[in-house]
GROMACS .gro file of C-alpha atoms in nm:
model
  350
    1UNK     CA    1   6.076   9.927  18.760
    2UNK     CA    2   6.094  10.038  18.413
    3UNK     CA    3   6.210   9.783  18.149
    4UNK     CA    4   6.591   9.801  18.065
    5UNK     CA    5   6.690   9.980  17.756
    6UNK     CA    6   6.883   9.803  17.461
    7UNK     CA    7   7.201   9.940  17.380
    8UNK     CA    8   7.242  10.102  17.047
    9UNK     CA    9   7.596  10.149  16.914
   10UNK     CA   10   7.690  10.518  16.817
   11UNK     CA   11   7.968  10.465  16.585
   12UNK     CA   12   8.078  10.244  16.314
   13UNK     CA   13   8.464  10.134  16.343
   14UNK     CA   14   8.509   9.954  16.009
   15UNK     CA   15   8.674  10.250  15.857
   16UNK     CA   16   8.926  10.341  16.136
   17UNK     CA   17   9.273  10.208  16.151
   18UNK     CA   18   9.333  10.408  16.492
   19UNK     CA   19   8.975  10.397  16.682
   20UNK     CA   20   8.943  10.721  16.887
   21UNK     CA   21   8.922  10.647  17.248
   22UNK     CA   22   8.610  10.871  17.300
   23UNK     CA   23   8.398  10.657  17.068
   24UNK     CA   24   8.492  10.334  17.254
   25UNK     CA   25   8.397  10.504  17.572
   26UNK     CA   26   8.066  10.628  17.447
   27UNK     CA   27   7.949  10.289  17.324
   28UNK     CA   28   8.097  10.087  17.633
   29UNK     CA   29   7.904  10.337  17.861
   30UNK     CA   30   7.588  10.255  17.683
   31UNK     CA   31   7.640   9.869  17.704
   32UNK     CA   32   7.731   9.906  18.075
   33UNK     CA   33   7.415  10.124  18.141
   34UNK     CA   34   7.188   9.856  17.963
   35UNK     CA   35   7.356   9.556  18.176
   36UNK     CA   36   7.306   9.730  18.490
   37UNK     CA   37   6.939   9.795  18.406
   38UNK     CA   38   6.904   9.435  18.308
   39UNK     CA   39   7.077   9.303  18.637
   40UNK     CA   40   6.848   9.542  18.845
   41UNK     CA   41   6.524   9.426  18.660
   42UNK     CA   42   6.618   9.062  18.680
   43UNK     CA   43   6.670   9.122  19.081
   44UNK     CA   44   6.333   9.245  19.103
   45UNK     CA   45   6.175   8.921  18.982
   46UNK     CA   46   6.411   8.653  19.092
   47UNK     CA   47   6.594   8.560  19.440
   48UNK     CA   48   6.948   8.440  19.451
   49UNK     CA   49   6.830   8.082  19.517
   50UNK     CA   50   6.638   8.095  19.160
   51UNK     CA   51   6.284   8.135  19.325
   52UNK     CA   52   6.039   8.408  19.265
   53UNK     CA   53   6.072   8.671  19.577
   54UNK     CA   54   5.819   8.660  19.832
   55UNK     CA   55   5.494   8.835  19.765
   56UNK     CA   56   5.538   8.850  19.404
   57UNK     CA   57   5.264   8.612  19.322
   58UNK     CA   58   4.949   8.740  19.481
   59UNK     CA   59   4.586   8.649  19.401
   60UNK     CA   60   4.574   8.928  19.149
   61UNK     CA   61   4.842   8.728  18.967
   62UNK     CA   62   4.598   8.447  18.900
   63UNK     CA   63   4.295   8.419  18.679
   64UNK     CA   64   3.954   8.431  18.825
   65UNK     CA   65   3.936   8.052  18.731
   66UNK     CA   66   4.222   7.963  18.916
   67UNK     CA   67   4.118   8.152  19.231
   68UNK     CA   68   3.776   7.972  19.219
   69UNK     CA   69   3.941   7.618  19.196
   70UNK     CA   70   4.157   7.728  19.498
   71UNK     CA   71   3.863   7.854  19.695
   72UNK     CA   72   3.633   7.545  19.618
   73UNK     CA   73   3.572   7.282  19.919
   74UNK     CA   74   3.404   6.963  19.886
   75UNK     CA   75   3.085   6.897  20.082
   76UNK     CA   76   3.153   6.769  20.440
   77UNK     CA   77   3.068   6.378  20.454
   78UNK     CA   78   2.979   6.203  20.782
   79UNK     CA   79   3.234   6.188  21.053
   80UNK     CA   80   3.433   5.878  20.991
   81UNK     CA   81   3.812   5.787  20.987
   82UNK     CA   82   4.038   6.063  20.906
   83UNK     CA   83   4.108   6.064  20.527
   84UNK     CA   84   4.472   6.036  20.416
   85UNK     CA   85   4.640   6.366  20.311
   86UNK     CA   86   4.583   6.501  19.984
   87UNK     CA   87   4.846   6.466  19.726
   88UNK     CA   88   5.097   6.758  19.715
   89UNK     CA   89   5.047   6.964  19.383
   90UNK     CA   90   5.306   6.895  19.123
   91UNK     CA   91   5.599   7.156  19.114
   92UNK     CA   92   5.540   7.396  18.800
   93UNK     CA   93   5.756   7.376  18.511
   94UNK     CA   94   6.087   7.571  18.505
   95UNK     CA   95   6.030   7.895  18.313
   96UNK     CA   96   6.248   7.981  18.016
   97UNK     CA   97   6.551   8.168  18.150
   98UNK     CA   98   6.514   8.186  18.511
   99UNK     CA   99   6.367   7.880  18.692
  100UNK     CA  100   5.984   7.941  18.746
  101UNK     CA  101   5.851   7.937  19.108
  102UNK     CA  102   5.725   7.610  19.280
  103UNK     CA  103   5.366   7.579  19.232
  104UNK     CA  104   5.115   7.642  19.501
  105UNK     CA  105   5.043   7.319  19.733
  106UNK     CA  106   4.707   7.211  19.665
  107UNK     CA  107   4.442   7.232  19.955
  108UNK     CA  108   4.389   6.922  20.166
  109UNK     CA  109   4.066   6.752  20.085
  110UNK     CA  110   3.795   6.719  20.308
  111UNK     CA  111   3.756   6.422  20.537
  112UNK     CA  112   3.512   6.189  20.379
  113UNK     CA  113   3.375   5.841  20.419
  114UNK     CA  114   3.643   5.621  20.284
  115UNK     CA  115   3.671   5.834  19.968
  116UNK     CA  116   4.000   6.009  19.895
  117UNK     CA  117   3.989   6.402  19.870
  118UNK     CA  118   4.040   6.559  19.532
  119UNK     CA  119   4.395   6.634  19.421
  120UNK     CA  120   4.498   6.987  19.457
  121UNK     CA  121   4.525   7.218  19.160
  122UNK     CA  122   4.869   7.199  18.988
  123UNK     CA  123   5.063   7.533  19.037
  124UNK     CA  124   5.077   7.819  18.784
  125UNK     CA  125   5.360   7.793  18.514
  126UNK     CA  126   5.631   8.058  18.616
  127UNK     CA  127   5.680   8.364  18.401
  128UNK     CA  128   5.910   8.354  18.111
  129UNK     CA  129   6.260   8.470  18.178
  130UNK     CA  130   6.417   8.809  18.049
  131UNK     CA  131   6.533   8.767  17.705
  132UNK     CA  132   6.898   8.840  17.686
  133UNK     CA  133   7.056   9.168  17.487
  134UNK     CA  134   7.102   9.156  17.121
  135UNK     CA  135   7.448   9.074  17.017
  136UNK     CA  136   7.653   9.373  16.847
  137UNK     CA  137   7.601   9.416  16.484
  138UNK     CA  138   7.913   9.271  16.305
  139UNK     CA  139   8.143   9.538  16.111
  140UNK     CA  140   8.043   9.634  15.762
  141UNK     CA  141   8.264   9.463  15.497
  142UNK     CA  142   8.517   9.635  15.294
  143UNK     CA  143   8.374   9.827  14.979
  144UNK     CA  144   8.435   9.656  14.656
  145UNK     CA  145   8.708   9.787  14.415
  146UNK     CA  146   8.579  10.059  14.164
  147UNK     CA  147   8.535   9.939  13.818
  148UNK     CA  148   8.777  10.076  13.560
  149UNK     CA  149   8.670  10.410  13.405
  150UNK     CA  150   8.603  10.385  13.021
  151UNK     CA  151   8.823  10.569  12.790
  152UNK     CA  152   8.731  10.937  12.725
  153UNK     CA  153   8.615  10.968  12.363
  154UNK     CA  154   8.802  11.193  12.131
  155UNK     CA  155   8.733  11.571  12.128
  156UNK     CA  156   8.578  11.672  11.806
  157UNK     CA  157   8.781  11.906  11.594
  158UNK     CA  158   8.711  12.258  11.656
  159UNK     CA  159   8.571  12.481  11.372
  160UNK     CA  160   8.778  12.762  11.224
  161UNK     CA  161   8.707  13.109  11.371
  162UNK     CA  162   8.582  13.318  11.085
  163UNK     CA  163   8.783  13.639  11.039
  164UNK     CA  164   8.609  13.969  11.102
  165UNK     CA  165   8.493  14.192  10.825
  166UNK     CA  166   8.668  14.497  10.949
  167UNK     CA  167   8.949  14.608  10.753
  168UNK     CA  168   9.152  14.561  11.089
  169UNK     CA  169   9.069  14.193  11.053
  170UNK     CA  170   9.198  14.148  10.703
  171UNK     CA  171   9.556  14.025  10.676
  172UNK     CA  172   9.801  14.217  10.490
  173UNK     CA  173  10.151  14.107  10.392
  174UNK     CA  174  10.430  14.363  10.460
  175UNK     CA  175  10.597  14.484  10.149
  176UNK     CA  176  10.808  14.742  10.023
  177UNK     CA  177  10.819  15.052  10.255
  178UNK     CA  178  10.462  14.928  10.427
  179UNK     CA  179  10.526  14.756  10.748
  180UNK     CA  180  10.168  14.676  10.867
  181UNK     CA  181  10.025  14.346  10.875
  182UNK     CA  182   9.655  14.429  10.831
  183UNK     CA  183   9.445  14.655  10.578
  184UNK     CA  184   9.342  14.920  10.852
  185UNK     CA  185   9.698  14.967  10.960
  186UNK     CA  186   9.832  14.975  10.587
  187UNK     CA  187   9.587  15.235  10.490
  188UNK     CA  188   9.687  15.464  10.817
  189UNK     CA  189  10.047  15.402  10.741
  190UNK     CA  190   9.999  15.498  10.389
  191UNK     CA  191   9.816  15.816  10.518
  192UNK     CA  192  10.094  15.928  10.750
  193UNK     CA  193  10.366  15.839  10.511
  194UNK     CA  194  10.226  15.996  10.189
  195UNK     CA  195  10.410  16.288  10.009
  196UNK     CA  196  10.213  16.619  10.062
  197UNK     CA  197  10.056  16.758   9.729
  198UNK     CA  198   9.997  17.130   9.623
  199UNK     CA  199   9.679  17.296   9.655
  200UNK     CA  200   9.559  17.234   9.306
  201UNK     CA  201   9.602  16.860   9.320
  202UNK     CA  202   9.806  16.876   8.991
  203UNK     CA  203  10.144  16.831   9.105
  204UNK     CA  204  10.378  16.695   9.382
  205UNK     CA  205  10.521  16.931   9.626
  206UNK     CA  206  10.875  16.932   9.799
  207UNK     CA  207  11.011  16.630   9.576
  208UNK     CA  208  11.207  16.573   9.264
  209UNK     CA  209  11.001  16.334   9.062
  210UNK     CA  210  11.178  16.052   8.849
  211UNK     CA  211  11.058  15.955   8.502
  212UNK     CA  212  10.720  15.801   8.497
  213UNK     CA  213  10.656  15.866   8.871
  214UNK     CA  214  10.403  16.129   8.797
  215UNK     CA  215  10.156  15.875   8.632
  216UNK     CA  216   9.771  15.895   8.676
  217UNK     CA  217   9.804  15.532   8.833
  218UNK     CA  218  10.009  15.657   9.114
  219UNK     CA  219   9.810  15.976   9.186
  220UNK     CA  220   9.466  15.819   9.178
  221UNK     CA  221   9.209  15.787   9.458
  222UNK     CA  222   8.900  15.596   9.379
  223UNK     CA  223   8.589  15.456   9.544
  224UNK     CA  224   8.369  15.260   9.294
  225UNK     CA  225   8.179  14.935   9.206
  226UNK     CA  226   8.382  14.653   9.023
  227UNK     CA  227   8.352  14.724   8.643
  228UNK     CA  228   8.220  14.371   8.595
  229UNK     CA  229   8.050  14.203   8.884
  230UNK     CA  230   8.258  13.923   9.054
  231UNK     CA  231   8.169  13.564   8.962
  232UNK     CA  232   8.302  13.200   9.031
  233UNK     CA  233   8.504  12.976   8.787
  234UNK     CA  234   8.589  12.611   8.817
  235UNK     CA  235   8.929  12.487   8.701
  236UNK     CA  236   8.761  12.269   8.454
  237UNK     CA  237   8.436  12.418   8.285
  238UNK     CA  238   8.497  12.772   8.412
  239UNK     CA  239   8.184  12.987   8.448
  240UNK     CA  240   7.946  12.745   8.245
  241UNK     CA  241   7.627  12.668   8.438
  242UNK     CA  242   7.649  12.934   8.733
  243UNK     CA  243   7.319  13.105   8.806
  244UNK     CA  244   7.361  13.381   9.088
  245UNK     CA  245   7.123  13.530   9.354
  246UNK     CA  246   7.367  13.797   9.402
  247UNK     CA  247   7.701  13.938   9.251
  248UNK     CA  248   7.841  14.256   9.426
  249UNK     CA  249   8.172  14.398   9.449
  250UNK     CA  250   8.326  14.749   9.561
  251UNK     CA  251   8.684  14.890   9.587
  252UNK     CA  252   8.880  15.155   9.722
  253UNK     CA  253   9.201  15.252   9.510
  254UNK     CA  254   9.474  15.442   9.683
  255UNK     CA  255   9.764  15.515   9.438
  256UNK     CA  256   9.866  15.154   9.320
  257UNK     CA  257   9.688  14.976   9.620
  258UNK     CA  258   9.340  14.851   9.567
  259UNK     CA  259   9.113  14.717   9.864
  260UNK     CA  260   8.830  14.508   9.710
  261UNK     CA  261   8.529  14.370   9.877
  262UNK     CA  262   8.304  14.126   9.722
  263UNK     CA  263   7.981  13.922   9.820
  264UNK     CA  264   7.855  13.635   9.581
  265UNK     CA  265   7.552  13.398   9.610
  266UNK     CA  266   7.460  13.128   9.391
  267UNK     CA  267   7.116  12.984   9.298
  268UNK     CA  268   7.237  12.719   9.072
  269UNK     CA  269   7.596  12.581   9.089
  270UNK     CA  270   7.820  12.559   8.774
  271UNK     CA  271   7.854  12.234   8.568
  272UNK     CA  272   8.241  12.225   8.593
  273UNK     CA  273   8.468  12.074   8.829
  274UNK     CA  274   8.796  12.155   9.015
  275UNK     CA  275   8.957  12.441   9.219
  276UNK     CA  276   8.701  12.760   9.253
  277UNK     CA  277   8.846  13.095   9.164
  278UNK     CA  278   8.674  13.443   9.165
  279UNK     CA  279   8.708  13.656   8.834
  280UNK     CA  280   8.680  14.023   8.756
  281UNK     CA  281   8.910  14.196   9.012
  282UNK     CA  282   8.898  14.574   8.944
  283UNK     CA  283   9.261  14.580   8.843
  284UNK     CA  284   9.550  14.335   8.745
  285UNK     CA  285   9.761  14.187   9.012
  286UNK     CA  286  10.116  14.283   8.978
  287UNK     CA  287  10.433  14.175   9.122
  288UNK     CA  288  10.309  14.214   9.487
  289UNK     CA  289  10.079  13.917   9.549
  290UNK     CA  290   9.733  14.005   9.657
  291UNK     CA  291   9.574  13.840   9.963
  292UNK     CA  292   9.273  13.875  10.188
  293UNK     CA  293   9.014  13.649  10.375
  294UNK     CA  294   8.667  13.541  10.365
  295UNK     CA  295   8.488  13.710  10.664
  296UNK     CA  296   8.142  13.534  10.601
  297UNK     CA  297   8.045  13.208  10.428
  298UNK     CA  298   7.718  12.981  10.432
  299UNK     CA  299   7.611  12.664  10.270
  300UNK     CA  300   7.972  12.518  10.192
  301UNK     CA  301   8.070  12.166  10.281
  302UNK     CA  302   8.358  11.976  10.447
  303UNK     CA  303   8.536  12.314  10.557
  304UNK     CA  304   8.854  12.210  10.758
  305UNK     CA  305   8.990  12.567  10.849
  306UNK     CA  306   8.987  12.932  10.772
  307UNK     CA  307   8.918  13.045  10.426
  308UNK     CA  308   9.144  13.307  10.237
  309UNK     CA  309   9.186  13.443   9.897
  310UNK     CA  310   9.511  13.474   9.697
  311UNK     CA  311   9.553  13.712   9.405
  312UNK     CA  312   9.691  13.542   9.081
  313UNK     CA  313   9.975  13.771   8.946
  314UNK     CA  314   9.937  13.915   8.598
  315UNK     CA  315   9.562  13.852   8.609
  316UNK     CA  316   9.222  13.978   8.756
  317UNK     CA  317   9.168  13.643   8.916
  318UNK     CA  318   9.202  13.528   9.270
  319UNK     CA  319   9.196  13.172   9.411
  320UNK     CA  320   8.996  13.055   9.723
  321UNK     CA  321   9.213  12.892   9.977
  322UNK     CA  322   9.127  12.649  10.276
  323UNK     CA  323   9.322  12.613  10.585
  324UNK     CA  324   9.450  12.283  10.732
  325UNK     CA  325   9.676  12.128  11.000
  326UNK     CA  326   9.965  12.151  10.792
  327UNK     CA  327   9.897  12.436  10.519
  328UNK     CA  328   9.636  12.554  10.286
  329UNK     CA  329   9.479  12.375  10.001
  330UNK     CA  330   9.215  12.477   9.715
  331UNK     CA  331   8.861  12.513   9.777
  332UNK     CA  332   8.679  12.313   9.501
  333UNK     CA  333   8.354  12.213   9.370
  334UNK     CA  334   8.299  11.936   9.647
  335UNK     CA  335   8.291  12.199   9.901
  336UNK     CA  336   8.020  12.406   9.742
  337UNK     CA  337   7.644  12.371   9.705
  338UNK     CA  338   7.361  12.513   9.494
  339UNK     CA  339   7.315  12.780   9.747
  340UNK     CA  340   7.669  12.886   9.875
  341UNK     CA  341   7.741  13.235   9.973
  342UNK     CA  342   8.100  13.388  10.015
  343UNK     CA  343   8.185  13.738  10.145
  344UNK     CA  344   8.530  13.855  10.162
  345UNK     CA  345   8.814  14.127  10.104
  346UNK     CA  346   9.137  14.112   9.900
  347UNK     CA  347   9.430  14.375   9.918
  348UNK     CA  348   9.653  14.394   9.594
  349UNK     CA  349   9.892  14.605   9.393
  350UNK     CA  350   9.829  14.728   9.037
   0.00000   0.00000   0.00000
């Protein structure tokens, strides 16, 4: 008969508040099967009275040395008085688990002259009883509480998105009859709303002009470089000490509106201090404040928001402003380095 199979539990019940019946049936069937196999195997090697079944111990079960001792017979002595019966062999020790079988009775010694025959060999020790099945594994202990999650670090300040360099990205403050809010739309609005002129471009058609209206400043359209290249200036010390790698400026004039672009790169920072301005606009800013944006910049320091420019009324200067959480502030020397570059556009009225 094959050895019994040890039961193996199929499910872990520690996580259930209500155990599915099918799980219990599966594990109990395995246990019942193992117990049945164990009882059948035990019956195969043990009688109901605790002894080994008849025929279980055969000569093949004994070692050769034991078989030789059992078969040995002493020499025959001269015929004399019948010797006493040999001592019965001691009962074999009880086996672990089931009681071991009674040892084989020793053979009766030969009749000798007066001498008692040798004591029979002690019976073999009974086999070790079957080891009982291993108990079920205890339930897994509950999982410990999860530690407190550390606080999330603060999110860094998001850098300001630089405005585009296209005219449609340059902010324009609506004024007068112009409702557009960027330079591209303002130019398109001016183009659609302008008064048509006659063929020789010397006078206005279909309109009665007021005094001073037909001036060159009103009628002019120009595309030119700045008369004097743009340059930086500090509030204290002005333009002293600045050395430039590049200073370029171009502009378009449509009547009294000027769209001016500039690109300035320094190689040596000025010796002054305080707020930064850009000088030499190609026209004097009048009552309509000019404004614009910085589309490209590099090698600046501690910038907190988008950069813009603001024309100074009755001058050819503009201030550089830096955005913040509650408003704008002046860009100053502490924000610049010896290789700073600023590229931008401003729209203003002359």
